[in-house]
Amino acid sequence: HCDIIKIGGMVRNKERFVKRRQRLIGPDGATLKALELLTKCYILVQGNTVSVMGEYQGIKQVRQVIIDCMKNVHPVYNIKRLMIMRELAKDPKLATEDWSRFLPTFKKKNVPRKVPRQTVLEMQKANAQIKEDETNGGTAKVEKKRVYTPFPPAQMPSKIDMQLDSGEYFLSERERKAKKMAEKYENSVEKKKERKIEKEKVYEAPSSKKKEDTKSSDKSASAGDSFLDINELKSKFAKAATKRKNDEGSNMSDFIDSSVTKSHKKKKRKKDKH
């Protein structure tokens, strides 16, 4: 018996189809070889079809394995199932019994996909905003509802559109460069004028009101300085006079004490001699 199984239309995505077809073949054709030994069939995978040659029962089993593989069920699970069935077929006592209790049942696991980071951040922001609104007692700013319009927003003009409006589009490259250079020159002239005006402001004479204000402030400052200087001089002279008096008094006392002590010493010496 022979059978040709078309697997091309079972999976829409091409990359996914190639992966599942490779899964059916296995590393170095190991999965395909195991299927051939278990089903006693010759299997050839080529392009969008799988051709099978062998017994009717074996072809039926191979077809089921290939369809399951294209439906994202790994062929290893079906190979395990076929191995158990092969062992059970050897026992004559179990030939008439139901084998479902011996065969493994593989449940399909729905692995939860990882949520993108951007969506997580948006959810966190939304939760934080809700909490702020609750704490403020519902006094948050109410956004104005936008008026629905069936027409899309006006498209922004492109670079070519702007060139067409200004007439630059129809100019040659040399003319465009000349135009740009002229614009740069005009801008530089304007900037030079502004800088010159700013420099000349420093050398401008102040107005009459400003002069009066400056004179009055200078006078008050000079009067204050002279007043302070006189007071300081008076205090300095007073301190110097007190110091001199103290120094003179101390010097005289030292002189008197020294003369008295010398006369006492001479009298004592004379008494000792007598």
Coordinates of C-alpha atoms in Angstrom, one line a residue:
H1 CA 0.0 0.0 0.0
C2 CA 1.1 3.6 -0.6
D3 CA -0.2 6.9 0.6
I4 CA 0.8 10.6 -0.1
I5 CA 0.0 13.0 2.7
K6 CA -0.2 16.7 1.8
I7 CA 1.1 18.8 4.6
G8 CA 1.6 22.1 2.8
G9 CA -1.9 23.6 3.6
M10 CA -2.0 22.5 7.2
V11 CA 0.1 25.4 8.6
R12 CA -0.3 29.0 7.2
N13 CA 2.9 30.5 8.5
K14 CA 5.9 29.3 6.4
E15 CA 8.5 29.5 9.2
R16 CA 6.2 27.5 11.5
F17 CA 5.6 25.0 8.8
V18 CA 9.4 24.5 8.2
K19 CA 10.0 24.0 12.0
R20 CA 7.2 21.4 12.4
R21 CA 8.4 19.5 9.3
Q22 CA 11.9 19.5 10.7
R23 CA 10.4 18.2 14.0
L24 CA 8.9 15.3 12.2
I25 CA 12.2 14.3 10.7
G26 CA 14.1 14.9 13.9
P27 CA 17.9 15.3 14.5
D28 CA 19.7 13.3 11.8
G29 CA 16.4 11.7 10.8
A30 CA 16.1 9.9 14.2
T31 CA 12.4 10.5 14.7
L32 CA 11.6 9.4 11.2
K33 CA 13.7 6.2 11.6
A34 CA 11.8 5.4 14.9
L35 CA 8.5 5.8 13.1
E36 CA 9.6 3.5 10.3
L37 CA 10.7 0.8 12.8
L38 CA 7.4 1.0 14.8
T39 CA 5.0 1.1 11.9
K40 CA 7.1 -1.1 9.5
C41 CA 6.7 1.5 6.7
Y42 CA 9.0 3.5 4.4
I43 CA 8.5 7.3 4.9
L44 CA 9.9 10.1 2.7
V45 CA 9.4 13.8 3.5
Q46 CA 9.9 16.0 0.5
G47 CA 8.6 19.6 0.1
N48 CA 4.9 19.9 0.9
T49 CA 4.2 16.2 0.9
V50 CA 5.0 13.0 2.9
S51 CA 4.9 9.7 1.0
V52 CA 4.4 6.4 2.9
M53 CA 4.8 2.8 1.8
G54 CA 3.9 -0.3 3.8
E55 CA 1.0 -2.1 5.5
Y56 CA -2.5 -0.5 5.8
Q57 CA -2.4 -0.4 9.6
G58 CA 1.1 1.2 9.6
I59 CA 0.1 3.8 7.0
K60 CA -2.9 4.7 9.1
Q61 CA -0.7 5.2 12.2
V62 CA 1.9 7.3 10.3
R63 CA -0.9 9.5 8.9
Q64 CA -2.2 10.2 12.4
V65 CA 1.3 11.0 13.7
I66 CA 2.0 13.5 10.8
I67 CA -1.4 15.3 11.2
D68 CA -0.7 15.6 15.0
C69 CA 2.8 16.9 14.3
M70 CA 1.4 19.6 12.0
K71 CA -1.1 20.5 14.8
N72 CA 1.8 21.2 17.2
V73 CA 1.8 17.8 18.9
H74 CA 5.4 16.5 19.2
P75 CA 5.8 13.1 17.4
V76 CA 7.8 11.8 20.5
Y77 CA 4.5 11.4 22.4
N78 CA 2.9 9.3 19.6
I79 CA 6.1 7.2 19.3
K80 CA 5.8 6.4 23.1
R81 CA 2.2 5.5 22.6
L82 CA 3.1 3.2 19.6
M83 CA 5.9 1.5 21.7
I84 CA 3.4 0.7 24.5
M85 CA 0.9 -0.6 22.0
R86 CA 3.5 -2.8 20.4
E87 CA 4.4 -4.4 23.8
L88 CA 0.7 -4.9 24.7
A89 CA 0.1 -6.6 21.3
K90 CA 2.6 -9.3 22.3
D91 CA 0.5 -10.4 25.3
P92 CA -2.4 -12.7 24.0
K93 CA -4.4 -12.1 27.3
L94 CA -4.7 -8.4 26.5
A95 CA -5.6 -8.9 22.9
T96 CA -9.4 -8.5 23.5
E97 CA -9.2 -5.9 26.3
D98 CA -9.3 -2.1 26.1
W99 CA -5.8 -0.6 26.2
S100 CA -6.8 3.0 27.1
R101 CA -5.9 2.4 30.8
F102 CA -2.3 1.5 29.8
L103 CA -1.8 4.3 27.2
P104 CA -0.5 7.7 28.4
T105 CA -2.6 10.8 28.0
F106 CA -0.7 14.0 27.4
K107 CA -2.6 17.2 28.4
K108 CA -2.0 20.3 26.4
K109 CA -0.3 23.0 28.5
N110 CA -1.2 26.6 27.9
V111 CA 1.9 28.4 28.9
P112 CA 1.1 32.1 29.8
R113 CA 3.0 34.5 27.6
K114 CA 5.2 37.2 29.0
V115 CA 3.4 40.5 29.1
P116 CA 5.4 43.2 27.3
R117 CA 7.2 45.8 29.5
Q118 CA 5.5 48.7 27.8
T119 CA 2.0 47.4 28.7
V120 CA 3.1 46.7 32.3
L121 CA 4.3 50.4 32.7
E122 CA 1.1 51.7 31.2
M123 CA -1.0 49.6 33.7
Q124 CA 1.2 50.9 36.6
K125 CA 0.7 54.5 35.5
A126 CA -3.1 53.9 35.2
N127 CA -3.3 52.4 38.7
A128 CA -1.2 55.2 40.2
Q129 CA -3.5 57.8 38.5
I130 CA -6.6 56.0 40.0
K131 CA -5.0 56.1 43.5
E132 CA -4.3 59.8 43.2
D133 CA -7.8 60.5 42.1
E134 CA -9.1 58.6 45.2
T135 CA -6.8 60.4 47.6
N136 CA -7.8 63.8 46.2
G137 CA -11.4 62.9 46.7
G138 CA -12.4 63.0 43.1
T139 CA -11.1 66.6 42.6
A140 CA -8.9 65.5 39.7
K141 CA -9.1 67.5 36.4
V142 CA -11.7 66.2 34.1
E143 CA -10.4 66.0 30.5
K144 CA -12.5 67.6 27.9
K145 CA -14.2 65.2 25.6
R146 CA -13.0 65.5 22.0
V147 CA -15.6 66.1 19.4
Y148 CA -15.9 63.2 17.0
T149 CA -15.1 64.0 13.4
P150 CA -15.3 61.4 10.7
F151 CA -12.5 63.1 8.7
P152 CA -8.8 62.4 9.4
P153 CA -6.5 65.1 10.6
A154 CA -4.8 67.3 8.0
Q155 CA -1.6 65.8 6.7
M156 CA 1.6 67.7 7.5
P157 CA 3.3 69.1 4.4
S158 CA 6.4 67.2 3.3
K159 CA 9.7 68.7 2.3
I160 CA 8.9 68.5 -1.4
D161 CA 5.5 70.3 -0.8
M162 CA 7.3 73.1 1.1
Q163 CA 9.8 73.4 -1.8
L164 CA 7.0 73.6 -4.3
D165 CA 5.2 76.4 -2.3
S166 CA 8.4 78.4 -2.1
G167 CA 9.4 77.7 -5.7
E168 CA 12.7 76.2 -4.6
Y169 CA 11.8 72.8 -6.2
F170 CA 12.2 74.2 -9.7
L171 CA 15.7 75.8 -9.1
S172 CA 18.9 74.1 -10.0
E173 CA 21.4 72.9 -7.4
R174 CA 23.7 75.9 -8.1
E175 CA 20.8 78.3 -7.6
R176 CA 19.8 76.6 -4.4
K177 CA 23.3 76.8 -3.0
A178 CA 23.5 80.5 -4.0
K179 CA 20.1 81.1 -2.2
K180 CA 21.3 79.4 1.0
M181 CA 24.5 81.4 1.0
A182 CA 22.6 84.6 0.5
E183 CA 20.3 83.7 3.5
K184 CA 23.3 82.9 5.6
Y185 CA 25.0 86.2 4.7
E186 CA 21.8 88.2 5.6
N187 CA 21.6 86.4 9.0
S188 CA 25.2 87.1 9.7
V189 CA 24.8 90.8 8.9
E190 CA 21.8 91.1 11.2
K191 CA 23.7 89.4 14.0
K192 CA 26.7 91.7 13.5
K193 CA 24.4 94.7 13.8
E194 CA 22.9 93.4 17.0
R195 CA 26.3 92.8 18.5
K196 CA 27.5 96.3 17.5
I197 CA 24.5 97.9 19.2
E198 CA 25.1 95.9 22.4
K199 CA 28.8 97.0 22.4
E200 CA 27.8 100.7 21.9
K201 CA 25.4 100.6 24.8
V202 CA 28.4 100.4 27.2
Y203 CA 29.8 103.7 25.9
E204 CA 26.4 105.6 25.9
A205 CA 26.2 108.6 28.3
P206 CA 23.7 108.2 31.2
S207 CA 20.6 110.4 31.2
S208 CA 20.2 113.5 33.5
K209 CA 18.1 111.7 36.1
K210 CA 20.6 108.9 36.3
K211 CA 23.4 111.4 36.8
E212 CA 21.6 113.1 39.7
D213 CA 20.9 109.7 41.3
T214 CA 24.5 108.7 41.0
K215 CA 25.7 112.0 42.4
S216 CA 23.4 111.9 45.4
S217 CA 24.4 108.3 46.2
D218 CA 28.1 109.2 45.9
K219 CA 27.7 112.2 48.3
S220 CA 25.9 110.1 50.9
A221 CA 28.5 107.4 50.6
S222 CA 31.4 110.0 51.0
A223 CA 29.7 111.7 54.0
G224 CA 29.2 108.4 55.7
D225 CA 32.8 107.4 55.1
S226 CA 34.1 110.7 56.5
F227 CA 31.9 110.4 59.6
L228 CA 33.1 107.0 60.2
D229 CA 36.7 108.0 59.8
I230 CA 36.5 110.8 62.4
N231 CA 34.9 108.5 65.0
E232 CA 37.5 105.9 64.4
L233 CA 40.4 108.4 64.7
K234 CA 38.9 109.7 68.0
S235 CA 38.7 106.3 69.5
K236 CA 42.3 105.5 68.4
F237 CA 43.7 108.6 70.0
A238 CA 41.8 107.9 73.2
K239 CA 43.2 104.4 73.4
A240 CA 46.7 105.6 72.7
A241 CA 46.6 108.2 75.5
T242 CA 45.4 105.7 78.1
K243 CA 48.1 103.3 77.1
R244 CA 50.8 106.0 77.5
K245 CA 49.5 106.9 81.0
N246 CA 49.6 103.3 82.1
D247 CA 53.1 102.8 80.8
E248 CA 54.5 105.9 82.6
G249 CA 52.9 104.9 85.9
S250 CA 54.3 101.4 85.7
N251 CA 57.8 102.6 84.8
M252 CA 57.9 105.1 87.8
S253 CA 56.7 102.5 90.3
D254 CA 59.4 100.1 89.0
F255 CA 62.1 102.8 89.4
I256 CA 61.0 103.7 93.0
D257 CA 60.8 100.1 94.1
S258 CA 64.2 99.3 92.8
S259 CA 65.9 102.4 94.6
V260 CA 64.2 101.5 97.9
T261 CA 65.3 97.9 97.8
K262 CA 68.9 99.0 97.0
S263 CA 69.2 101.3 100.1
H264 CA 67.8 98.6 102.4
K265 CA 70.4 96.2 101.2
K266 CA 73.2 98.6 101.9
K267 CA 72.1 99.3 105.5
K268 CA 71.9 95.5 106.2
R269 CA 75.5 95.0 104.9
K270 CA 76.8 97.8 107.3
K271 CA 75.1 96.3 110.3
D272 CA 76.6 92.9 109.5
K273 CA 80.1 94.4 109.4
H274 CA 79.7 96.1 112.8

